[in-house]
């Protein structure tokens, strides 16, 4: 297990008003850093004042994108306890992403220790308003000064923290989504299941195109047939069809979302039938026309649950639940956030208390 050297900031920043946090633009007082070299492995773990880092312009990650990241949140309960939500799943997913990107794995206990130590030092930054949390961004990147395309020999692992409000300005209000038929997010055999920056960069143009059409995000289809539903924006997607919760099966090109997995487990416990399977966009359109799709929503760490009110497909609009959040979406949101905040019993062992 790593030991962490701590160098505290002598100038602490002012805590922002929890009502105007937005997402991911405010950073706390400290950050965690650790280096990897082939002879020493992961070493030099330290927490230092938050600030710019120096790098060589030829640093490999800038040229060839060899990087992975994670996203999770810390919450403060009513009695001041601090909770994480399933951080071991993030640690496992980071290592799954690392393997795909030829990046050395980080022991899960070191990953959790880095987060716990940093959150403890910056605990005064955990906001307490409704819908707020301290967003945690662990990331790993190749630091070799080299333009040769090869798996790097040196890496940096860092964790930064950002107090956040809602990811989408719409919050829990349903959004309008465009089905994207030209661009794809990821393909089977590629890196779609990994949390790596390139997947997000590849999505930007379609996001811009959707915005020009008055939509908040895109519904991604598969890369081969442009027919099977994959994700919505940066989230996993669910539909409620005749009372059954349906979501695309993890095919290799879909991110194994932690909120996705939690929603499935909670729904099953509630007795809601869940199907993880291929979902043809034509099935969704036909079922919408027949009034069988009563709800749709995206799941992710940032937004938790984001209801989809309307789908735009080939210029035609398909509306779910009169563009209002549905009963099942609301219930799942309440249960996931209730567990995250320590307000309800955690029947699943999802909550991780930082002591
Ligand atoms: C999430 O929904 O949690 C994401 O991964 C989005 C993130 C890139 C901000």
Short mmCIF file of C-alpha atoms and ligand atoms in Angstrom, two decimals:
data_model
loop_
_atom_site.label_atom_id
_atom_site.label_comp_id
_atom_site.label_asym_id
_atom_site.label_seq_id
_atom_site.Cartn_x
_atom_site.Cartn_y
_atom_site.Cartn_z
CA UNK A 1 0.00 0.00 0.00
CA UNK A 2 1.31 3.49 -0.88
CA UNK A 3 2.36 5.98 1.76
CA UNK A 4 1.38 9.54 0.95
CA UNK A 5 3.53 12.59 1.63
CA UNK A 6 1.38 15.60 2.49
CA UNK A 7 2.30 19.20 1.71
CA UNK A 8 -0.62 21.40 2.73
CA UNK A 9 -1.47 24.67 1.05
CA UNK A 10 -0.70 27.77 3.11
CA UNK A 11 -3.35 29.81 1.30
CA UNK A 12 -6.76 28.20 1.47
CA UNK A 13 -9.35 29.42 -1.04
CA UNK A 14 -12.81 30.76 -0.26
CA UNK A 15 -15.58 28.14 -0.43
CA UNK A 16 -18.05 29.00 -3.24
CA UNK A 17 -21.78 29.52 -2.79
CA UNK A 18 -23.38 26.05 -3.25
CA UNK A 19 -26.13 27.60 -5.35
CA UNK A 20 -23.84 28.62 -8.22
CA UNK A 21 -21.50 25.69 -8.61
CA UNK A 22 -22.24 24.58 -12.16
CA UNK A 23 -20.11 21.60 -13.14
CA UNK A 24 -16.35 21.14 -13.08
CA UNK A 25 -14.97 24.67 -13.16
CA UNK A 26 -14.08 25.22 -9.49
CA UNK A 27 -11.26 23.24 -7.87
CA UNK A 28 -10.34 22.64 -4.25
CA UNK A 29 -7.13 23.47 -2.36
CA UNK A 30 -5.19 20.25 -2.98
CA UNK A 31 -4.51 17.51 -5.52
CA UNK A 32 -3.02 14.02 -5.40
CA UNK A 33 -0.12 12.95 -7.64
CA UNK A 34 1.84 9.73 -8.08
CA UNK A 35 4.45 8.64 -10.65
CA UNK A 36 5.13 5.42 -12.47
CA UNK A 37 8.45 4.26 -13.82
CA UNK A 38 9.33 0.77 -14.98
CA UNK A 39 11.96 0.22 -12.29
CA UNK A 40 10.03 1.70 -9.33
CA UNK A 41 6.41 0.98 -10.30
CA UNK A 42 3.92 3.43 -8.76
CA UNK A 43 5.76 5.65 -6.29
CA UNK A 44 6.19 9.23 -5.06
CA UNK A 45 2.57 9.53 -3.83
CA UNK A 46 1.88 13.01 -2.55
CA UNK A 47 -0.84 15.55 -1.87
CA UNK A 48 0.18 19.07 -2.81
CA UNK A 49 -1.54 22.47 -3.24
CA UNK A 50 -3.79 22.48 -6.34
CA UNK A 51 -2.14 24.22 -9.27
CA UNK A 52 -0.64 24.03 -12.77
CA UNK A 53 1.84 21.28 -13.59
CA UNK A 54 4.84 21.53 -15.85
CA UNK A 55 5.24 19.18 -18.79
CA UNK A 56 7.42 18.59 -21.81
CA UNK A 57 5.66 19.65 -25.06
CA UNK A 58 6.40 16.19 -26.46
CA UNK A 59 4.64 14.46 -23.54
CA UNK A 60 3.04 11.42 -25.15
CA UNK A 61 -0.50 11.88 -23.89
CA UNK A 62 -0.78 15.17 -25.78
CA UNK A 63 0.01 13.48 -29.07
CA UNK A 64 -1.38 9.95 -28.86
CA UNK A 65 -4.06 10.17 -26.19
CA UNK A 66 -2.75 7.42 -23.92
CA UNK A 67 -4.87 8.32 -20.90
CA UNK A 68 -7.75 7.07 -18.79
CA UNK A 69 -9.94 8.68 -16.17
CA UNK A 70 -12.71 8.07 -13.67
CA UNK A 71 -15.52 10.09 -12.13
CA UNK A 72 -17.13 9.63 -8.72
CA UNK A 73 -18.52 11.82 -5.98
CA UNK A 74 -18.17 12.40 -2.23
CA UNK A 75 -21.26 13.32 -0.21
CA UNK A 76 -21.73 14.63 3.31
CA UNK A 77 -24.52 12.99 5.33
CA UNK A 78 -26.70 14.83 7.85
CA UNK A 79 -24.48 13.82 10.75
CA UNK A 80 -21.31 14.98 8.98
CA UNK A 81 -20.20 11.55 7.78
CA UNK A 82 -18.54 11.46 4.36
CA UNK A 83 -19.61 8.86 1.82
CA UNK A 84 -18.29 7.62 -1.50
CA UNK A 85 -20.44 5.47 -3.80
CA UNK A 86 -18.96 2.13 -4.87
CA UNK A 87 -15.36 3.42 -5.30
CA UNK A 88 -14.01 -0.12 -5.73
CA UNK A 89 -16.05 -0.35 -8.95
CA UNK A 90 -14.34 2.83 -10.21
CA UNK A 91 -10.96 1.33 -9.28
CA UNK A 92 -11.74 -1.85 -11.18
CA UNK A 93 -13.04 0.08 -14.20
CA UNK A 94 -9.93 2.29 -14.22
CA UNK A 95 -7.78 -0.82 -14.39
CA UNK A 96 -9.95 -2.31 -17.15
CA UNK A 97 -9.49 0.95 -19.08
CA UNK A 98 -5.74 0.95 -18.30
CA UNK A 99 -5.32 -2.58 -19.65
CA UNK A 100 -6.95 -1.54 -22.94
CA UNK A 101 -4.72 1.54 -23.23
CA UNK A 102 -1.48 -0.33 -22.23
CA UNK A 103 -1.25 1.70 -19.02
CA UNK A 104 -0.01 -0.03 -15.85
CA UNK A 105 -2.76 -0.91 -13.38
CA UNK A 106 -3.09 0.81 -10.01
CA UNK A 107 -3.86 -1.43 -7.02
CA UNK A 108 -7.49 -0.76 -6.07
CA UNK A 109 -6.57 -0.16 -2.41
CA UNK A 110 -4.10 2.55 -3.51
CA UNK A 111 -6.74 4.11 -5.76
CA UNK A 112 -9.20 4.25 -2.83
CA UNK A 113 -6.52 5.48 -0.44
CA UNK A 114 -5.57 8.34 -2.79
CA UNK A 115 -9.20 9.47 -2.93
CA UNK A 116 -9.91 9.07 0.77
CA UNK A 117 -6.79 11.01 1.76
CA UNK A 118 -7.50 13.88 -0.62
CA UNK A 119 -11.22 14.10 0.23
CA UNK A 120 -10.37 14.12 3.95
CA UNK A 121 -7.95 17.04 3.51
CA UNK A 122 -10.44 19.02 1.40
CA UNK A 123 -13.61 17.89 3.25
CA UNK A 124 -14.73 21.47 3.90
CA UNK A 125 -15.34 21.66 0.13
CA UNK A 126 -18.10 19.01 0.09
CA UNK A 127 -21.20 21.07 -0.67
CA UNK A 128 -24.43 20.30 1.16
CA UNK A 129 -27.14 21.80 -1.07
CA UNK A 130 -29.69 19.59 -2.86
CA UNK A 131 -28.19 18.06 -6.00
CA UNK A 132 -24.63 19.07 -5.06
CA UNK A 133 -21.58 16.90 -4.32
CA UNK A 134 -17.80 16.92 -4.46
CA UNK A 135 -16.90 15.49 -7.86
CA UNK A 136 -13.71 13.41 -7.83
CA UNK A 137 -11.67 13.11 -11.00
CA UNK A 138 -8.87 10.51 -10.92
CA UNK A 139 -6.85 10.33 -14.16
CA UNK A 140 -3.73 8.64 -15.53
CA UNK A 141 -1.62 9.78 -18.46
CA UNK A 142 1.54 8.91 -20.38
CA UNK A 143 4.38 11.31 -19.59
CA UNK A 144 7.27 10.07 -21.79
CA UNK A 145 8.85 12.89 -23.78
CA UNK A 146 8.60 11.09 -27.11
CA UNK A 147 6.89 11.30 -30.47
CA UNK A 148 7.35 7.61 -31.18
CA UNK A 149 4.06 5.72 -31.09
CA UNK A 150 4.53 3.10 -28.38
CA UNK A 151 3.17 2.36 -24.89
CA UNK A 152 4.90 4.90 -22.65
CA UNK A 153 7.35 3.85 -19.96
CA UNK A 154 6.39 6.63 -17.53
CA UNK A 155 2.98 7.80 -16.26
CA UNK A 156 1.38 10.14 -13.80
CA UNK A 157 -1.77 9.38 -11.78
CA UNK A 158 -3.57 12.39 -10.35
CA UNK A 159 -6.79 13.13 -8.48
CA UNK A 160 -8.47 16.53 -8.46
CA UNK A 161 -11.72 17.59 -6.76
CA UNK A 162 -14.47 19.94 -7.86
CA UNK A 163 -17.59 20.95 -5.91
CA UNK A 164 -20.48 20.55 -8.39
CA UNK A 165 -24.18 21.19 -8.89
CA UNK A 166 -26.30 19.74 -11.70
CA UNK A 167 -24.42 18.56 -14.82
CA UNK A 168 -27.22 19.61 -17.17
CA UNK A 169 -28.80 23.00 -16.64
CA UNK A 170 -32.14 21.20 -17.07
CA UNK A 171 -31.41 19.23 -13.83
CA UNK A 172 -34.16 16.63 -13.44
CA UNK A 173 -36.30 18.22 -16.16
CA UNK A 174 -36.56 16.00 -19.22
CA UNK A 175 -34.30 16.80 -22.17
CA UNK A 176 -34.74 16.58 -25.92
CA UNK A 177 -32.38 14.12 -27.61
CA UNK A 178 -31.49 13.67 -31.26
CA UNK A 179 -30.93 10.18 -32.64
CA UNK A 180 -27.52 10.41 -34.38
CA UNK A 181 -27.42 8.46 -37.63
CA UNK A 182 -24.16 9.66 -39.17
CA UNK A 183 -21.48 9.87 -36.48
CA UNK A 184 -20.73 7.08 -33.99
CA UNK A 185 -19.22 7.23 -30.53
CA UNK A 186 -17.36 3.92 -30.48
CA UNK A 187 -17.15 0.54 -32.14
CA UNK A 188 -16.82 -3.03 -30.92
CA UNK A 189 -13.11 -3.85 -30.69
CA UNK A 190 -12.32 -0.19 -30.06
CA UNK A 191 -12.18 1.65 -26.73
CA UNK A 192 -15.87 2.38 -26.12
CA UNK A 193 -15.95 0.36 -22.88
CA UNK A 194 -12.92 2.22 -21.53
CA UNK A 195 -13.10 5.61 -19.86
CA UNK A 196 -10.60 7.43 -22.04
CA UNK A 197 -10.67 11.01 -23.25
CA UNK A 198 -10.78 10.13 -26.95
CA UNK A 199 -14.31 8.74 -26.61
CA UNK A 200 -15.51 12.10 -25.37
CA UNK A 201 -13.58 14.10 -27.98
CA UNK A 202 -15.10 11.87 -30.67
CA UNK A 203 -18.59 12.78 -29.44
CA UNK A 204 -18.27 16.55 -29.62
CA UNK A 205 -19.21 17.15 -33.24
CA UNK A 206 -22.48 15.23 -32.94
CA UNK A 207 -23.21 17.08 -29.71
CA UNK A 208 -22.73 20.39 -31.56
CA UNK A 209 -24.98 19.20 -34.39
CA UNK A 210 -27.68 18.19 -31.88
CA UNK A 211 -27.44 21.58 -30.15
CA UNK A 212 -27.99 23.34 -33.49
CA UNK A 213 -31.23 21.37 -33.77
CA UNK A 214 -32.35 22.41 -30.30
CA UNK A 215 -31.40 19.11 -28.64
CA UNK A 216 -29.38 18.69 -25.45
CA UNK A 217 -27.58 15.54 -26.50
CA UNK A 218 -27.51 12.64 -28.96
CA UNK A 219 -28.71 9.07 -28.80
CA UNK A 220 -25.79 7.02 -30.11
CA UNK A 221 -26.37 4.05 -32.41
CA UNK A 222 -23.95 1.18 -33.11
CA UNK A 223 -21.11 1.77 -35.58
CA UNK A 224 -21.81 -1.17 -37.89
CA UNK A 225 -25.49 -0.96 -38.72
CA UNK A 226 -26.36 2.44 -37.25
CA UNK A 227 -29.39 0.71 -35.86
CA UNK A 228 -28.87 -0.50 -32.29
CA UNK A 229 -29.08 1.95 -29.40
CA UNK A 230 -25.82 2.36 -27.42
CA UNK A 231 -25.67 5.40 -25.13
CA UNK A 232 -27.20 8.84 -24.67
CA UNK A 233 -24.70 11.72 -24.62
CA UNK A 234 -22.08 10.66 -22.05
CA UNK A 235 -24.53 8.36 -20.25
CA UNK A 236 -26.01 4.88 -20.38
CA UNK A 237 -29.60 4.78 -21.56
CA UNK A 238 -32.76 3.09 -20.26
CA UNK A 239 -36.34 2.89 -21.59
CA UNK A 240 -39.45 1.73 -19.75
CA UNK A 241 -41.37 -0.38 -22.24
CA UNK A 242 -44.69 -1.78 -21.04
CA UNK A 243 -43.41 -1.76 -17.45
CA UNK A 244 -40.06 -3.43 -18.24
CA UNK A 245 -36.81 -1.53 -17.90
CA UNK A 246 -34.74 -2.14 -21.02
CA UNK A 247 -31.12 -1.08 -21.59
CA UNK A 248 -28.49 -2.03 -24.17
CA UNK A 249 -26.36 -5.01 -23.10
CA UNK A 250 -22.68 -4.19 -22.57
CA UNK A 251 -21.37 -5.04 -26.01
CA UNK A 252 -17.77 -3.81 -25.80
CA UNK A 253 -18.53 -0.39 -27.20
CA UNK A 254 -20.63 0.72 -24.22
CA UNK A 255 -19.24 2.09 -20.95
CA UNK A 256 -20.09 -0.16 -17.98
CA UNK A 257 -21.65 2.64 -15.94
CA UNK A 258 -21.73 2.41 -12.17
CA UNK A 259 -25.05 4.25 -11.98
CA UNK A 260 -26.28 1.87 -14.73
CA UNK A 261 -25.33 -1.17 -12.67
CA UNK A 262 -26.82 0.34 -9.49
CA UNK A 263 -30.12 1.19 -11.23
CA UNK A 264 -30.38 -2.40 -12.52
CA UNK A 265 -29.77 -3.85 -9.04
CA UNK A 266 -32.24 -1.46 -7.37
CA UNK A 267 -34.92 -2.04 -10.05
CA UNK A 268 -34.60 -5.82 -9.69
CA UNK A 269 -35.04 -5.50 -5.92
CA UNK A 270 -38.15 -3.37 -6.52
CA UNK A 271 -39.55 -6.17 -8.67
CA UNK A 272 -39.28 -4.17 -11.90
CA UNK A 273 -38.35 -6.56 -14.74
CA UNK A 274 -35.02 -5.58 -16.34
CA UNK A 275 -33.77 -6.65 -19.76
CA UNK A 276 -30.18 -6.02 -20.89
CA UNK A 277 -30.25 -6.70 -24.60
CA UNK A 278 -29.87 -5.29 -28.10
CA UNK A 279 -32.36 -2.48 -28.67
CA UNK A 280 -33.21 -1.65 -32.26
CA UNK A 281 -34.06 2.04 -32.76
CA UNK A 282 -37.01 0.91 -34.90
CA UNK A 283 -38.37 -1.00 -31.88
CA UNK A 284 -38.22 2.22 -29.85
CA UNK A 285 -39.90 4.27 -32.56
CA UNK A 286 -42.66 1.72 -33.19
CA UNK A 287 -43.23 1.21 -29.45
CA UNK A 288 -43.37 5.00 -28.97
CA UNK A 289 -45.98 5.29 -31.68
CA UNK A 290 -47.98 2.55 -29.96
CA UNK A 291 -47.69 4.40 -26.63
CA UNK A 292 -45.66 1.55 -25.09
CA UNK A 293 -42.59 3.59 -24.09
CA UNK A 294 -43.64 5.43 -20.97
CA UNK A 295 -40.24 6.66 -19.79
CA UNK A 296 -36.66 7.06 -20.96
CA UNK A 297 -33.61 8.28 -19.09
CA UNK A 298 -29.82 8.45 -19.06
CA UNK A 299 -27.67 7.38 -16.12
CA UNK A 300 -24.21 8.61 -15.15
CA UNK A 301 -22.21 9.77 -12.16
CA UNK A 302 -22.40 13.41 -13.16
CA UNK A 303 -26.16 13.71 -13.75
CA UNK A 304 -27.25 10.57 -11.79
CA UNK A 305 -30.54 10.22 -13.76
CA UNK A 306 -31.44 12.51 -16.61
CA UNK A 307 -34.95 11.98 -18.02
CA UNK A 308 -35.38 12.00 -21.78
CA UNK A 309 -38.61 13.84 -22.65
CA UNK A 310 -38.43 13.75 -26.43
CA UNK A 311 -36.48 11.82 -29.08
CA UNK A 312 -35.94 13.38 -32.48
CA UNK A 313 -35.54 10.74 -35.18
CA UNK A 314 -35.39 11.50 -38.90
CA UNK A 315 -36.94 14.91 -38.28
CA UNK A 316 -39.91 13.58 -36.31
CA UNK A 317 -40.43 14.05 -32.56
CA UNK A 318 -41.41 11.22 -30.20
CA UNK A 319 -42.46 12.34 -26.75
CA UNK A 320 -42.42 10.22 -23.58
CA UNK A 321 -44.74 10.79 -20.60
CA UNK A 322 -45.83 14.23 -21.90
CA UNK A 323 -42.20 15.38 -21.53
CA UNK A 324 -42.38 14.94 -17.75
CA UNK A 325 -40.19 12.79 -15.51
CA UNK A 326 -41.80 9.36 -15.10
CA UNK A 327 -42.68 7.53 -11.91
CA UNK A 328 -39.96 4.86 -12.25
CA UNK A 329 -37.26 7.39 -13.18
CA UNK A 330 -38.17 9.54 -10.16
CA UNK A 331 -38.21 6.52 -7.83
CA UNK A 332 -34.82 5.30 -9.04
CA UNK A 333 -33.39 8.81 -8.71
CA UNK A 334 -34.70 9.09 -5.15
CA UNK A 335 -33.30 5.70 -4.18
CA UNK A 336 -29.85 6.18 -5.76
CA UNK A 337 -29.40 9.67 -4.28
CA UNK A 338 -30.91 8.55 -0.94
CA UNK A 339 -28.24 5.83 -0.67
CA UNK A 340 -25.49 8.20 -1.82
CA UNK A 341 -26.40 10.78 0.82
CA UNK A 342 -26.90 8.24 3.61
CA UNK A 343 -30.58 9.13 3.93
CA UNK A 344 -31.97 5.64 3.40
CA UNK A 345 -30.87 2.15 4.28
CA UNK A 346 -28.20 0.81 1.92
CA UNK A 347 -29.44 -2.69 1.14
CA UNK A 348 -26.73 -3.21 -1.45
CA UNK A 349 -23.45 -2.26 0.27
CA UNK A 350 -22.97 0.63 -2.18
CA UNK A 351 -22.07 3.25 0.39
CA UNK A 352 -18.41 3.60 1.38
CA UNK A 353 -17.82 5.62 4.54
CA UNK A 354 -14.61 7.63 4.80
CA UNK A 355 -13.50 7.38 8.41
C1 LIG B 1 -20.81 10.90 -16.27
O1 LIG B 1 -21.94 10.97 -16.70
O2 LIG B 1 -20.60 10.66 -15.10
C2 LIG B 1 -19.70 11.14 -17.15
O3 LIG B 1 -18.87 10.32 -17.29
C3 LIG B 1 -19.62 12.45 -17.76
C4 LIG B 1 -18.34 13.07 -17.39
C5 LIG B 1 -17.40 12.94 -18.53
C6 LIG B 1 -18.53 14.49 -16.96
#
